[in-house]
mmCIF file of C-alpha atoms in Angstrom:
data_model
loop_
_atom_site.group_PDB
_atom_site.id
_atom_site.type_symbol
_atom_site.label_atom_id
_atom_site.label_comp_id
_atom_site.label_asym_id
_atom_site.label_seq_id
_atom_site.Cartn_x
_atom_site.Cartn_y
_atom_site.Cartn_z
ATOM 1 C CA UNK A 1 42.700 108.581 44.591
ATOM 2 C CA UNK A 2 39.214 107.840 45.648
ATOM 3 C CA UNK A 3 36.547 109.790 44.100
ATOM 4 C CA UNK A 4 36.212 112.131 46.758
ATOM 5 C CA UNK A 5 39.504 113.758 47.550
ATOM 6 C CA UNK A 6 39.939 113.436 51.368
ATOM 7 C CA UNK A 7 41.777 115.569 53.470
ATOM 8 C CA UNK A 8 43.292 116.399 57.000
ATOM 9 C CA UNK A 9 43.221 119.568 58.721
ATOM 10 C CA UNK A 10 46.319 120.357 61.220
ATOM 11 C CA UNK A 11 45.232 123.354 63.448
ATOM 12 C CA UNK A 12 41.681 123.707 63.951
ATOM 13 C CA UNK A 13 41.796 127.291 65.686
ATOM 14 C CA UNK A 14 40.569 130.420 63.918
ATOM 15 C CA UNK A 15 41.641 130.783 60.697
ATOM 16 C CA UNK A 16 40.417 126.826 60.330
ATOM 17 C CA UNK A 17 36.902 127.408 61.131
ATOM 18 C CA UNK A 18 37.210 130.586 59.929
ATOM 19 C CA UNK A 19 38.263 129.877 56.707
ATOM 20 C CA UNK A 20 39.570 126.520 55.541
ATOM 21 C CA UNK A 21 36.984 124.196 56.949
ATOM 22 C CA UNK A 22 33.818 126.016 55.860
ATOM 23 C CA UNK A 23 34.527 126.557 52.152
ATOM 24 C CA UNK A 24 36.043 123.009 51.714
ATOM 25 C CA UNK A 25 33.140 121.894 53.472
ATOM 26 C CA UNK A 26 31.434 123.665 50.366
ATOM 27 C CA UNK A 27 33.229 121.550 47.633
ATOM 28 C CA UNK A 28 31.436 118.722 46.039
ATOM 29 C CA UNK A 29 34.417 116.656 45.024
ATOM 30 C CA UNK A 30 36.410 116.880 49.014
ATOM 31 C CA UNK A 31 35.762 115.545 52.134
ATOM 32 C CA UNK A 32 37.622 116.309 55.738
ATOM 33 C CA UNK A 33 38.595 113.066 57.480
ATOM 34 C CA UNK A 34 40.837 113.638 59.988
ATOM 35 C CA UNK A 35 41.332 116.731 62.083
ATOM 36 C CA UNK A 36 44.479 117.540 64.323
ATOM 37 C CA UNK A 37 45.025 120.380 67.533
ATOM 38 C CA UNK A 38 46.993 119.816 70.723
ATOM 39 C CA UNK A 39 44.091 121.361 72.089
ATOM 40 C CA UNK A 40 42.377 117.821 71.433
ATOM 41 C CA UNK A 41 38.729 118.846 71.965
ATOM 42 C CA UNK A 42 38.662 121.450 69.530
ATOM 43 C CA UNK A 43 39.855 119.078 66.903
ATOM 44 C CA UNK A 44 36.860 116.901 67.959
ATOM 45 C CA UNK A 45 34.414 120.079 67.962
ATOM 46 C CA UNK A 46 35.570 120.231 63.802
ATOM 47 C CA UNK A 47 35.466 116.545 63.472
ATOM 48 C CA UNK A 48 32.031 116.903 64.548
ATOM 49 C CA UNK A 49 30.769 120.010 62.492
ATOM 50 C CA UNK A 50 32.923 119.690 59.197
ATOM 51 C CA UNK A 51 34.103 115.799 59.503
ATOM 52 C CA UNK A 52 32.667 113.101 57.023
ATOM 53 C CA UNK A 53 31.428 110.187 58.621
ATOM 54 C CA UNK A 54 34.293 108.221 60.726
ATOM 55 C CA UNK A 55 36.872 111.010 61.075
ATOM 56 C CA UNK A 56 38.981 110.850 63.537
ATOM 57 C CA UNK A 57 40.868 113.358 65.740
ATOM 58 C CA UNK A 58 44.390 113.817 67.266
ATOM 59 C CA UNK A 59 46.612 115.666 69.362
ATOM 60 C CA UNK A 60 50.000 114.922 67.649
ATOM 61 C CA UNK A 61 50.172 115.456 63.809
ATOM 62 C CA UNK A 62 52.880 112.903 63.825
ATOM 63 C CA UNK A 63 50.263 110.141 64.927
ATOM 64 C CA UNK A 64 47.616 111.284 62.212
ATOM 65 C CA UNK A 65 50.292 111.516 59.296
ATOM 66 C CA UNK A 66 51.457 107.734 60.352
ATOM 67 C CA UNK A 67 48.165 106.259 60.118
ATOM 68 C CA UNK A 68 47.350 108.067 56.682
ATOM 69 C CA UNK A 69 44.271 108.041 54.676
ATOM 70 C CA UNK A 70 43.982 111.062 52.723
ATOM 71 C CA UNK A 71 45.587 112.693 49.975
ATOM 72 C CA UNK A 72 45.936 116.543 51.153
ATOM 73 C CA UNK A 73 47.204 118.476 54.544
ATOM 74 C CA UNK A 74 45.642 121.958 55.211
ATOM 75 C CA UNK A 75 48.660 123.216 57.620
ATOM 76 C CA UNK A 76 46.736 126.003 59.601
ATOM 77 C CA UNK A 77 49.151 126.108 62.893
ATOM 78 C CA UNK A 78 51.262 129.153 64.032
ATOM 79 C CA UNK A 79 54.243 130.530 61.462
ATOM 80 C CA UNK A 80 56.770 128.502 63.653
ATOM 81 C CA UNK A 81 55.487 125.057 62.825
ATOM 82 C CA UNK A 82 54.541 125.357 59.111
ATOM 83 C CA UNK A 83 57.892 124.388 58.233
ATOM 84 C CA UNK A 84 57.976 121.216 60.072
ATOM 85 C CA UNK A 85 54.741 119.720 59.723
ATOM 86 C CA UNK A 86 54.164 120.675 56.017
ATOM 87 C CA UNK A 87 57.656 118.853 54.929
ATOM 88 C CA UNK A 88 56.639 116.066 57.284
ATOM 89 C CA UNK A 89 53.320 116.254 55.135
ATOM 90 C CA UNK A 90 54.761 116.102 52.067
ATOM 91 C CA UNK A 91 56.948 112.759 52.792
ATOM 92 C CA UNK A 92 54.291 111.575 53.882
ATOM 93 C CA UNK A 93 53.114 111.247 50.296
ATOM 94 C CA UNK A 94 50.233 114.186 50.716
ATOM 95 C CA UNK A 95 49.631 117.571 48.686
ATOM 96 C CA UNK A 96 49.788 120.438 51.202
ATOM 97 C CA UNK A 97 48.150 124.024 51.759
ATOM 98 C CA UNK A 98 49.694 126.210 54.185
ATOM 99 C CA UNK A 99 48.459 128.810 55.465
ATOM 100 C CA UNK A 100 50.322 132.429 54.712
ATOM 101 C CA UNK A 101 53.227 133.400 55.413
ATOM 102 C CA UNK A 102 54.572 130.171 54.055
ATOM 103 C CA UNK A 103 56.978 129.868 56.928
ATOM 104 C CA UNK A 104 58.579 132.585 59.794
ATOM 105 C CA UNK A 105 62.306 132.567 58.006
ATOM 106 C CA UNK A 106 63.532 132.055 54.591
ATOM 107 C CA UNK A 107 65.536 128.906 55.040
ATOM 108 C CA UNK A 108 62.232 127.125 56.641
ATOM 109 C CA UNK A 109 60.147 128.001 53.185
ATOM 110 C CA UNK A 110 63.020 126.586 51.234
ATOM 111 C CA UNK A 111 63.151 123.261 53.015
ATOM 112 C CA UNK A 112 59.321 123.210 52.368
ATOM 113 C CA UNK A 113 60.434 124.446 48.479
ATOM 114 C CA UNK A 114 62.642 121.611 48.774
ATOM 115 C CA UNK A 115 60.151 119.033 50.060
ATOM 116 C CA UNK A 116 57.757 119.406 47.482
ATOM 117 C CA UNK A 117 60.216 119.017 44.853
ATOM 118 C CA UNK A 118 61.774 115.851 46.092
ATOM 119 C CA UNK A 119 58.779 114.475 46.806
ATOM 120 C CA UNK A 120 56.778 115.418 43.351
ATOM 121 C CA UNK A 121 53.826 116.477 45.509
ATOM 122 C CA UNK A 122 51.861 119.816 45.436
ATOM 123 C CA UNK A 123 52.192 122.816 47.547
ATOM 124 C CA UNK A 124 50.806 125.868 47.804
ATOM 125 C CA UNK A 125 49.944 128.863 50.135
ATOM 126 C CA UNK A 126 46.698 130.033 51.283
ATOM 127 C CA UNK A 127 46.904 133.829 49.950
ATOM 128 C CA UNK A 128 43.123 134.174 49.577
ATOM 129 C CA UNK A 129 42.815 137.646 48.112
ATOM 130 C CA UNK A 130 44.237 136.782 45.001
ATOM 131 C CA UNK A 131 40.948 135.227 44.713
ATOM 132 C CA UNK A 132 39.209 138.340 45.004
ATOM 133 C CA UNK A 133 36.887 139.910 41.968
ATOM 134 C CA UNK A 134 39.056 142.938 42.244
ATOM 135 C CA UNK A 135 42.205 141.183 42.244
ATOM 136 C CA UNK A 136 41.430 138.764 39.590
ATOM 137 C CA UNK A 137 39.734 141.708 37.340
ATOM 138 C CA UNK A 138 43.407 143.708 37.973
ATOM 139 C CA UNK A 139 45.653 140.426 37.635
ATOM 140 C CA UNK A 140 44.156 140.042 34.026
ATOM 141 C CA UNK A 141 44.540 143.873 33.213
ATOM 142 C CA UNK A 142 48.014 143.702 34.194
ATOM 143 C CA UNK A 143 48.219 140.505 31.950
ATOM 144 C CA UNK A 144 47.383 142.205 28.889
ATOM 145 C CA UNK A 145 49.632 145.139 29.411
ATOM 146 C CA UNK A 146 47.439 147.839 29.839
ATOM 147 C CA UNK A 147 49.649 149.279 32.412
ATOM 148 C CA UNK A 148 52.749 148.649 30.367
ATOM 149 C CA UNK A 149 55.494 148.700 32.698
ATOM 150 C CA UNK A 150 54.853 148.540 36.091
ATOM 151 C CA UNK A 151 58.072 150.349 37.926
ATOM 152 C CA UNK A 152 56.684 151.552 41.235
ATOM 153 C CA UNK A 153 53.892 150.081 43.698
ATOM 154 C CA UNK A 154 52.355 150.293 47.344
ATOM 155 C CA UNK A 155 51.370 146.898 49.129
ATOM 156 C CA UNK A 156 48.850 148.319 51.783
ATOM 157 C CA UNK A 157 48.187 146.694 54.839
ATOM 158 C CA UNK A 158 47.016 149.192 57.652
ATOM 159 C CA UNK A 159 45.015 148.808 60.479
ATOM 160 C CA UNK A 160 44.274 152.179 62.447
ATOM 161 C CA UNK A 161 43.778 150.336 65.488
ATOM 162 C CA UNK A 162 42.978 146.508 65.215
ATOM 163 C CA UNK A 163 45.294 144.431 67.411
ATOM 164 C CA UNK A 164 44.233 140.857 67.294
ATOM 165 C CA UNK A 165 44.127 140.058 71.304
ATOM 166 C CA UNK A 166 44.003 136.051 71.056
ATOM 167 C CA UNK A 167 45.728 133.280 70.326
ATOM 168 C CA UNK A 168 49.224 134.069 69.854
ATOM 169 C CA UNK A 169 49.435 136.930 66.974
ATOM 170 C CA UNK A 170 51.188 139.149 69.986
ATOM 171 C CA UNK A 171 53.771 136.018 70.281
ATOM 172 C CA UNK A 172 57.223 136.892 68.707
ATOM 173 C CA UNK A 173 58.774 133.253 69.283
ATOM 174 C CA UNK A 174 55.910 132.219 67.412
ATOM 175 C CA UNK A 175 54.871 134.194 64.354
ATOM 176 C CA UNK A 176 57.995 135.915 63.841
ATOM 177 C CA UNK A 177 56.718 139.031 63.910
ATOM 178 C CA UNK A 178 53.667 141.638 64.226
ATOM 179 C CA UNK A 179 51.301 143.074 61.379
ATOM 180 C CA UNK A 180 54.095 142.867 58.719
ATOM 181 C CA UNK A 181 54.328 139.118 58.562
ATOM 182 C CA UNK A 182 50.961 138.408 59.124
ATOM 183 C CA UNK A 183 48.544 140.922 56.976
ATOM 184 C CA UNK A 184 51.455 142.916 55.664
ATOM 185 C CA UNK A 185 52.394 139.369 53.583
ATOM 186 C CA UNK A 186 49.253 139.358 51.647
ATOM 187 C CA UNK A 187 49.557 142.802 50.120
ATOM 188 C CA UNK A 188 53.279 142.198 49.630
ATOM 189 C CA UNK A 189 52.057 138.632 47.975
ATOM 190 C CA UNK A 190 49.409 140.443 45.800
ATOM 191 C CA UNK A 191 51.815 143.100 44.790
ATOM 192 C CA UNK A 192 54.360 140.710 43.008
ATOM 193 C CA UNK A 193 51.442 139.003 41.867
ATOM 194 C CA UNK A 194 50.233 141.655 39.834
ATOM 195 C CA UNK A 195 53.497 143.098 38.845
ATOM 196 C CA UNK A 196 54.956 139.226 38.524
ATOM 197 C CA UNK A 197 58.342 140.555 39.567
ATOM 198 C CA UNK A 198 59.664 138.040 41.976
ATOM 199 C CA UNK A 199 63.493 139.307 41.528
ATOM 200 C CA UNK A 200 64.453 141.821 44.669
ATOM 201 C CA UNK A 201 67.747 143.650 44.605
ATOM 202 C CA UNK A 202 67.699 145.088 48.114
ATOM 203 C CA UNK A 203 65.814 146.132 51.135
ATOM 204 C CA UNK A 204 65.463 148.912 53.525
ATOM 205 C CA UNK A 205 62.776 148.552 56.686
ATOM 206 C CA UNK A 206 61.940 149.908 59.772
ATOM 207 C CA UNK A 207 60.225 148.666 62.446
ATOM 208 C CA UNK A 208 58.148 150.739 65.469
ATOM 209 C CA UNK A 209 57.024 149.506 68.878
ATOM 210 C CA UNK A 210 55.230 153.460 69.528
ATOM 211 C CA UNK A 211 51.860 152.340 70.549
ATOM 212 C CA UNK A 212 51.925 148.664 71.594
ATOM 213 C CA UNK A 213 52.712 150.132 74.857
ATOM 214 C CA UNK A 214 49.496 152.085 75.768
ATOM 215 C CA UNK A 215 47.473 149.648 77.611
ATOM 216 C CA UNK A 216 44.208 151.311 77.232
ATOM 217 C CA UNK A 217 43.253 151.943 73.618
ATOM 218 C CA UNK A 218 40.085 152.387 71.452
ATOM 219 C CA UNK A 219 41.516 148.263 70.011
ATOM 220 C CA UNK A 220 38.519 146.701 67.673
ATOM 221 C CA UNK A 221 39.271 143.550 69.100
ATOM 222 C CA UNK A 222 39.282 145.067 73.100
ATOM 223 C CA UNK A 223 42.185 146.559 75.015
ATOM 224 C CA UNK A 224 45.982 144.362 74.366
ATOM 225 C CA UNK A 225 48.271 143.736 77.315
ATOM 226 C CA UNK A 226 51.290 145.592 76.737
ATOM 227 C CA UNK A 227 53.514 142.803 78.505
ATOM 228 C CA UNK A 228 51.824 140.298 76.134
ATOM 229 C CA UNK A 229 52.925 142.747 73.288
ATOM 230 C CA UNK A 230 55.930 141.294 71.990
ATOM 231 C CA UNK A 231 55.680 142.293 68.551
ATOM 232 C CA UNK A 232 56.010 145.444 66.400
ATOM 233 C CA UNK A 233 52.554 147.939 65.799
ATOM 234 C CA UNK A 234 54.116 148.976 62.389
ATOM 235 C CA UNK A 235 56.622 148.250 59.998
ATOM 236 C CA UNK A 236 57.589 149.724 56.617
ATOM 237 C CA UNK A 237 59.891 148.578 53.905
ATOM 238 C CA UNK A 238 61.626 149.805 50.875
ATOM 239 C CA UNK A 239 62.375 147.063 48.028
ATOM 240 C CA UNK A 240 64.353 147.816 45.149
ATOM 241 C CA UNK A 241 64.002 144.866 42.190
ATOM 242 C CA UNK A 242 66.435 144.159 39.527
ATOM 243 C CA UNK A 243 64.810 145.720 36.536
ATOM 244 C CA UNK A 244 65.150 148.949 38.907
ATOM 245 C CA UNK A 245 61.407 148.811 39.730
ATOM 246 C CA UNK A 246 60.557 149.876 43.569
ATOM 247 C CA UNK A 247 57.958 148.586 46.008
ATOM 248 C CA UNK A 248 56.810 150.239 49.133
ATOM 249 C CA UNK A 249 55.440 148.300 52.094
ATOM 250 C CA UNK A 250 53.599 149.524 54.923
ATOM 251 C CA UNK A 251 51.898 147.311 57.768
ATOM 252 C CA UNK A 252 50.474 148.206 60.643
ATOM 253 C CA UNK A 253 47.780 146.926 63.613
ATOM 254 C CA UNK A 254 48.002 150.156 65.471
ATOM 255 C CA UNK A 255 48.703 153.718 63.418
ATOM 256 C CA UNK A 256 47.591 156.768 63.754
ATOM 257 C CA UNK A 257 45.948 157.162 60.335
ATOM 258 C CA UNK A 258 42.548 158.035 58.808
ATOM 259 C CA UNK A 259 42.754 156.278 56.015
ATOM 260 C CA UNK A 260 43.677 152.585 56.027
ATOM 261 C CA UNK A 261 42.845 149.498 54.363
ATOM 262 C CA UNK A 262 44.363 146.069 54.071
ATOM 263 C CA UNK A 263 45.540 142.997 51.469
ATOM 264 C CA UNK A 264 45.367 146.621 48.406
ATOM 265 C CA UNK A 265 48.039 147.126 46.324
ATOM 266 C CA UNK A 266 48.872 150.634 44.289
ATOM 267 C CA UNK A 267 50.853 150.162 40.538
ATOM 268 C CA UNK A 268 52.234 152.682 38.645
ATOM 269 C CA UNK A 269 53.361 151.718 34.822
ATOM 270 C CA UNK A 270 54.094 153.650 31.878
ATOM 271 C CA UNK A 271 50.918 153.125 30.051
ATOM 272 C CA UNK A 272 48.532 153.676 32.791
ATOM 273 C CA UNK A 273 47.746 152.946 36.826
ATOM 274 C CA UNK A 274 45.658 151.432 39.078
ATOM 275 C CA UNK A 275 44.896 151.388 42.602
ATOM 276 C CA UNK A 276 42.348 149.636 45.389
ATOM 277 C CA UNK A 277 42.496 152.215 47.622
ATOM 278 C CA UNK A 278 38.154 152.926 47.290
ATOM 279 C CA UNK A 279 37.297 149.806 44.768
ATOM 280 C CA UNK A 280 39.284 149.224 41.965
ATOM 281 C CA UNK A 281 40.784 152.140 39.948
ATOM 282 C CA UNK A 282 42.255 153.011 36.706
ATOM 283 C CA UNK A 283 43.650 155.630 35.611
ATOM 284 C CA UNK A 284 45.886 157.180 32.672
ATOM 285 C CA UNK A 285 46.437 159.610 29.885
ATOM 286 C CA UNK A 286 44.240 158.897 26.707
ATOM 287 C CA UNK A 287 43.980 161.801 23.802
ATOM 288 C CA UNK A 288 45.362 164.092 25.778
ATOM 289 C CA UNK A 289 43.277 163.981 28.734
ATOM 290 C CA UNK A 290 43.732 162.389 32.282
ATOM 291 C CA UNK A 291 40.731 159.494 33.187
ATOM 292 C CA UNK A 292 40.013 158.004 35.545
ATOM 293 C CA UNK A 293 37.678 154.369 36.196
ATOM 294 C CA UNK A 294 36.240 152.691 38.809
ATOM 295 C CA UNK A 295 35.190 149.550 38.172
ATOM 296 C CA UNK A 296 31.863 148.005 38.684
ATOM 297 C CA UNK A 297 32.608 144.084 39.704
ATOM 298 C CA UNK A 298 28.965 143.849 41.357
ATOM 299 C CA UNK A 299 27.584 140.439 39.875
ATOM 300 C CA UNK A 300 24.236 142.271 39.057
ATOM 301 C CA UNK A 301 22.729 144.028 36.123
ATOM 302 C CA UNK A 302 19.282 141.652 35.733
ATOM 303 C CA UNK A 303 15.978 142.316 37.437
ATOM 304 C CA UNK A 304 15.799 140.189 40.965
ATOM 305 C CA UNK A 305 18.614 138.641 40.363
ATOM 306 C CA UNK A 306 21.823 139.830 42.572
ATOM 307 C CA UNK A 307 24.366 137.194 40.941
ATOM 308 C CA UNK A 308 26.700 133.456 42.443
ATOM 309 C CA UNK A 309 29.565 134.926 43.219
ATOM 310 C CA UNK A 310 32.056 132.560 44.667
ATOM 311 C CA UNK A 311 33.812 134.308 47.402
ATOM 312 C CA UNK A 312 37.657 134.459 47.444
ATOM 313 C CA UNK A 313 38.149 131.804 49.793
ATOM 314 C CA UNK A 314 35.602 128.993 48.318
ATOM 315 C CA UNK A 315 37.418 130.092 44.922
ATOM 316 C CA UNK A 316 40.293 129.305 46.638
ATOM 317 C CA UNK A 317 39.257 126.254 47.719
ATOM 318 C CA UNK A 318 37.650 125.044 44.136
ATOM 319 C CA UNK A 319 40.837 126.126 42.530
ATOM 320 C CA UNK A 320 43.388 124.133 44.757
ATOM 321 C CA UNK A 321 41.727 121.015 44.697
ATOM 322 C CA UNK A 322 41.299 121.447 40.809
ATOM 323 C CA UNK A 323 44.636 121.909 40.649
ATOM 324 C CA UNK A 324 45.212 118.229 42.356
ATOM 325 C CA UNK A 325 42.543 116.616 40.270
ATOM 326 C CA UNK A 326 43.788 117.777 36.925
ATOM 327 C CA UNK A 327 47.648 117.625 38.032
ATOM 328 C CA UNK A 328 48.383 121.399 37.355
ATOM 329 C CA UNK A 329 50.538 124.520 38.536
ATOM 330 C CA UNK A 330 48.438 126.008 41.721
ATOM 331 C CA UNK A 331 47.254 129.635 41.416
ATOM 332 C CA UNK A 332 50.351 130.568 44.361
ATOM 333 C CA UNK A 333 53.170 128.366 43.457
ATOM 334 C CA UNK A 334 55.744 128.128 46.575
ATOM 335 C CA UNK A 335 58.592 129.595 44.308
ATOM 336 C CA UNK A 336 56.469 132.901 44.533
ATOM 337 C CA UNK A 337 55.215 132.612 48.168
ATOM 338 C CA UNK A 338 59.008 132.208 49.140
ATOM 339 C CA UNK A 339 60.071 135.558 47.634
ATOM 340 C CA UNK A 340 57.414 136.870 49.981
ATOM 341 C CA UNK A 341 58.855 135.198 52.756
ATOM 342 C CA UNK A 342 62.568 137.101 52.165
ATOM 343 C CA UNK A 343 61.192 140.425 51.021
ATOM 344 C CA UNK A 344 59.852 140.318 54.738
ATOM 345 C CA UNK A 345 62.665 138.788 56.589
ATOM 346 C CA UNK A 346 64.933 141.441 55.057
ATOM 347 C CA UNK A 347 62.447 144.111 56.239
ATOM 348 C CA UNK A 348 63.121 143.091 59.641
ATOM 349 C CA UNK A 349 66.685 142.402 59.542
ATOM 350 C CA UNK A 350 67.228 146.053 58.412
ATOM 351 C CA UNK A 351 64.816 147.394 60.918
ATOM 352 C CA UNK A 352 67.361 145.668 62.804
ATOM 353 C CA UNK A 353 70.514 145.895 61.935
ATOM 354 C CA UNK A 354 70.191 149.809 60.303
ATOM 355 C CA UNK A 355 71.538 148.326 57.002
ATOM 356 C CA UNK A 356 69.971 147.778 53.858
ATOM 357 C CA UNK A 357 69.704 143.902 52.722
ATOM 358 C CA UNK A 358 70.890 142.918 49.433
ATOM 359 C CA UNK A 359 69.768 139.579 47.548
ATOM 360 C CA UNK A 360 72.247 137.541 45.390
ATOM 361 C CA UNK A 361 70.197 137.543 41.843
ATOM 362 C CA UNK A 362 69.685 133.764 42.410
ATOM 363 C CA UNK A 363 65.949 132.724 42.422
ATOM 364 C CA UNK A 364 63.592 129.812 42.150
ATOM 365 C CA UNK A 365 61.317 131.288 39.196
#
């Protein structure tokens, strides 16, 4: 590999420029060099803004991956076509991030599982707010046991009323699903993170379409069409693991709640707790009294000086392509994000079916 590592971007819509394209734009040691939408022009708008000098720009990701020159894929297309084009990546000799959910069914992740095994080339999904202060603080507690063992948690991921009216979130065909596979996976992702328990027994979900169907609501993103709403407003699951501990799952765009927040998780061990739901909190039992601590992550602490905190998704950034440089394990190994990916299928094929989904005991990890 050249000095600079270069990459290709397929999908240059939101989460792209949202995400993705400024913060790799931000790393020293990467440049962007080819850039890929069927909407051609705004691959040429991020050719033009984040490119390095010469990229070039396409309309078919099949054309872009044939004439090479780079050594990583950022797959940032609808939940449909991650399986596809990221296997396609990876035979085509390139490390690839996806972006979250790794892919809309189970048997699409493992063909990507499957690709990047054959192939010997890294993958890895973009589940940013493991990157987090808050996450990374709690990810090391949980490390050192001070929780002991973690048997029940919450992954949190509700919206009060923020239904994303573009693109094509509302689009069943092509996401799969509503606010459970698309901010409801990053809580679920963060949950197994922290309690790394990637072994699920069974499943129970429901799903509920209550409130997709007003047509004139107080929406933070403006009023959704309620024949463009093709998705659930709120699902909830119930997953039992092997070693017997439980996980609770609740997603939602549209709920009638006052309290909400999303990508938090809730643990409960034996030796103590901890929770996101206002900062980061710990609690427990020490010399016979209950405590509880919130704790400080600002960066400050010196006299005109606020701190250089990365954010999560430049960390994420830094991290993946450190990962490529110095040939190691990426923070979210596909093994994990896969487990994600059936914890969430199963939620809706018992919202569906009115039957709890059980797992096999076979897994990747």
């Amino acid at each position: 590999m050249s000095n600079k590592l270069k990459i290709a971007i397929i999908g240059c819509g939101g989460i792209a420029t949202g995400k993705h394209m400024p913060s790799l734009s931000r790393q020293k040691d990467a440049e962007m060099v080819a850039f890929c939408d069927i909407i051609e022009e705004r691959a040429q708008d991020a050719a033009e803004k984040y490119g390095a000098e010469g990229a070039r720009v396409y309309a078919d990701f099949r054309k872009l991956l044939e004439d090479g020159g780079f050594d990583i894929v950022h797959v940032c297309t609808p939940n449909d076509s991650h399986s596809e084009i990221t296997v396609a990546s990876l035979e085509a000799g390139n490390h690839v991030m996806c972006e979250k959910p790794m892919a809309k069914t189970t048997a699409q992740a493992r063909e990507m599982l499957d690709a990047a095994r054959r192939t010997g080339k890294k993958l890895s999904i973009a589940y940013q707010n493991r990157f987090r202060s808050d996450s990374e603080y709690l990810k090391a507690v949980c490390e050192k046991g001070e929780l002991g063992d973690i048997y029940y948690a919450k992954a949190i991921a509700l919206r009060r009323r923020a239904v994303p009216t573009w693109g094509v979130f509302l689009d069943e065909e092509k996401q799969g699903g509503g606010p459970l596979i698309d901010i409801g996976t990053h809580a679920l992702d963060l949950t197994l993170w922290m309690m790394d328990n990637y072994k699920p027994r069974s499943v129970v979900g429901s799903v509920f379409h209550k409130l997709a169907h007003n047509g004139n609501s107080g929406n933070a993103f403006g009023p959704w069409d309620p024949e463009e709403f093709k998705v659930e407003d709120s699902a909830f699951g119930f997953v039992t693991m092997e070693n017997g501990a439980t996980i609770s799952v609740e997603a939602s765009w549209a709920l009638n709640v006052a309290e909400f927040g999303e990508a938090k998780t809730l643990l409960a061990g034996t030796e103590g707790g901890a929770d996101m739901t206002d900062g980061l909190r710990l609690n427990g039992d020490h010399g016979g009294r209950l405590y509880e601590t919130k704790v400080d992550l600002s960066s400050g602490g010196v006299a005109f000086f606020s701190g250089g905190q990365e954010d999560a998704a430049d960390r994420e950034a830094r991290l993946w392509l450190e990962a490529i440089r110095e040939d190691k394990e990426p923070v979210v190994k596909p093994e994990q994000a896969l487990v994600v990916t059936q914890i969430l299928e199963a939620i809706y094929e018992s919202a569906r079916t009115g039957r709890a989904v059980y797992f096999d005991g076979s897994s990747d990890l």
